Short mmCIF file of C-alpha atoms in Angstrom, two decimals:
data_model
loop_
_atom_site.label_atom_id
_atom_site.label_comp_id
_atom_site.label_asym_id
_atom_site.label_seq_id
_atom_site.Cartn_x
_atom_site.Cartn_y
_atom_site.Cartn_z
CA GLY E 1 57.99 -48.74 -6.32
CA ASP E 2 58.66 -47.29 -9.95
CA ASP E 3 59.25 -43.43 -10.81
CA ALA E 4 55.86 -42.63 -11.37
CA GLU E 5 55.22 -43.63 -7.13
CA ARG E 6 58.78 -41.88 -6.77
CA ALA E 7 57.20 -38.60 -7.95
CA ARG E 8 54.28 -38.69 -6.49
CA ALA E 9 55.97 -39.46 -3.25
CA GLU E 10 58.37 -36.01 -3.83
CA ARG E 11 55.36 -33.82 -4.65
CA ILE E 12 53.73 -34.81 -1.49
CA ALA E 13 57.39 -34.42 0.16
CA GLU E 14 57.39 -30.75 -1.01
CA ALA E 15 53.54 -29.62 -0.35
CA VAL E 16 54.38 -30.63 3.51
CA GLY E 17 57.87 -29.57 3.77
CA ARG E 18 61.05 -31.46 3.68
CA ALA E 19 61.78 -30.71 7.13
CA ARG E 20 58.71 -33.36 8.05
CA CYS E 21 59.07 -36.11 5.89
CA GLU E 22 61.50 -37.98 3.73
CA VAL E 23 61.70 -39.99 0.34
CA PRO E 24 64.40 -41.87 0.33
CA ARG E 25 66.77 -41.59 -2.68
CA GLU E 26 67.43 -45.35 -3.07
CA ARG E 27 65.70 -48.43 -2.77
CA LEU E 28 66.92 -49.96 0.53
CA PRO E 29 67.32 -53.59 1.70
CA ILE E 30 64.62 -54.97 4.88
CA ASP E 31 67.69 -53.60 7.99
CA GLY E 32 68.18 -50.75 5.93
CA TRP E 33 64.38 -50.04 6.52
CA LEU E 34 64.61 -51.21 10.12
CA GLN E 35 67.23 -48.43 10.71
CA ARG E 36 65.06 -45.77 9.00
CA VAL E 37 61.93 -46.57 11.03
CA GLY E 38 63.51 -47.41 14.22
CA GLU E 39 65.19 -43.80 13.89
CA ALA E 40 62.02 -41.76 12.42
CA PRO E 41 60.04 -40.34 15.28
CA LEU E 42 56.64 -41.51 13.38
CA VAL E 43 55.70 -43.61 10.53
CA VAL E 44 53.18 -42.80 8.06
CA GLY E 45 52.30 -45.32 5.37
CA VAL E 46 49.58 -48.16 4.08
CA ASP E 47 49.04 -51.66 4.72
CA THR E 48 53.17 -52.61 3.74
CA GLY E 49 55.46 -54.33 5.32
CA ILE E 50 57.30 -51.12 6.45
CA THR E 51 54.39 -49.79 8.25
CA HIS E 52 54.49 -53.54 9.96
CA PHE E 53 57.91 -53.35 10.84
CA ALA E 54 57.79 -50.10 12.48
CA SER E 55 55.22 -51.11 14.53
CA ALA E 56 56.53 -54.29 15.73
CA ILE E 57 59.26 -52.16 16.71
CA GLY E 58 57.82 -49.64 18.12
CA THR E 59 57.93 -46.69 16.17
CA PRO E 60 54.40 -44.98 16.51
CA VAL E 61 52.47 -45.50 13.15
CA VAL E 62 49.57 -43.82 11.32
CA ALA E 63 48.05 -47.21 9.40
CA LEU E 64 45.88 -46.03 6.11
CA PHE E 65 43.68 -48.40 4.55
CA SER E 66 41.33 -48.57 2.29
CA ILE E 67 40.02 -52.16 1.07
CA THR E 68 42.28 -54.20 2.95
CA PRO E 69 40.24 -54.80 6.47
CA SER E 70 41.82 -52.51 9.19
CA TRP E 71 40.35 -54.30 12.04
CA LEU E 72 41.93 -57.64 11.02
CA LEU E 73 45.38 -56.48 9.56
CA ARG E 74 45.89 -53.36 11.71
CA PRO E 75 49.68 -53.13 12.82
CA GLN E 76 49.26 -53.80 16.49
CA GLN E 77 52.13 -51.88 18.70
CA PRO E 78 54.38 -54.12 21.43
CA ALA E 79 52.96 -51.74 24.34
#
């Protein structure tokens, strides 16, 4: 995202506590994201590739939807 999105994510992270969430400091390539979500105990996100990657490799996911129909595009856990 852009600087405004990073700032918003940083505010959310501060509100919930740094020990419970992480905002990556740098942009990551796909394999970097796969490693991060594979190590995470839980991924919370919107309908984006990262949320779907996490689901595909078996990381527990909380996916948030607004306009996108969740019944059609929700992440599918492998199990």
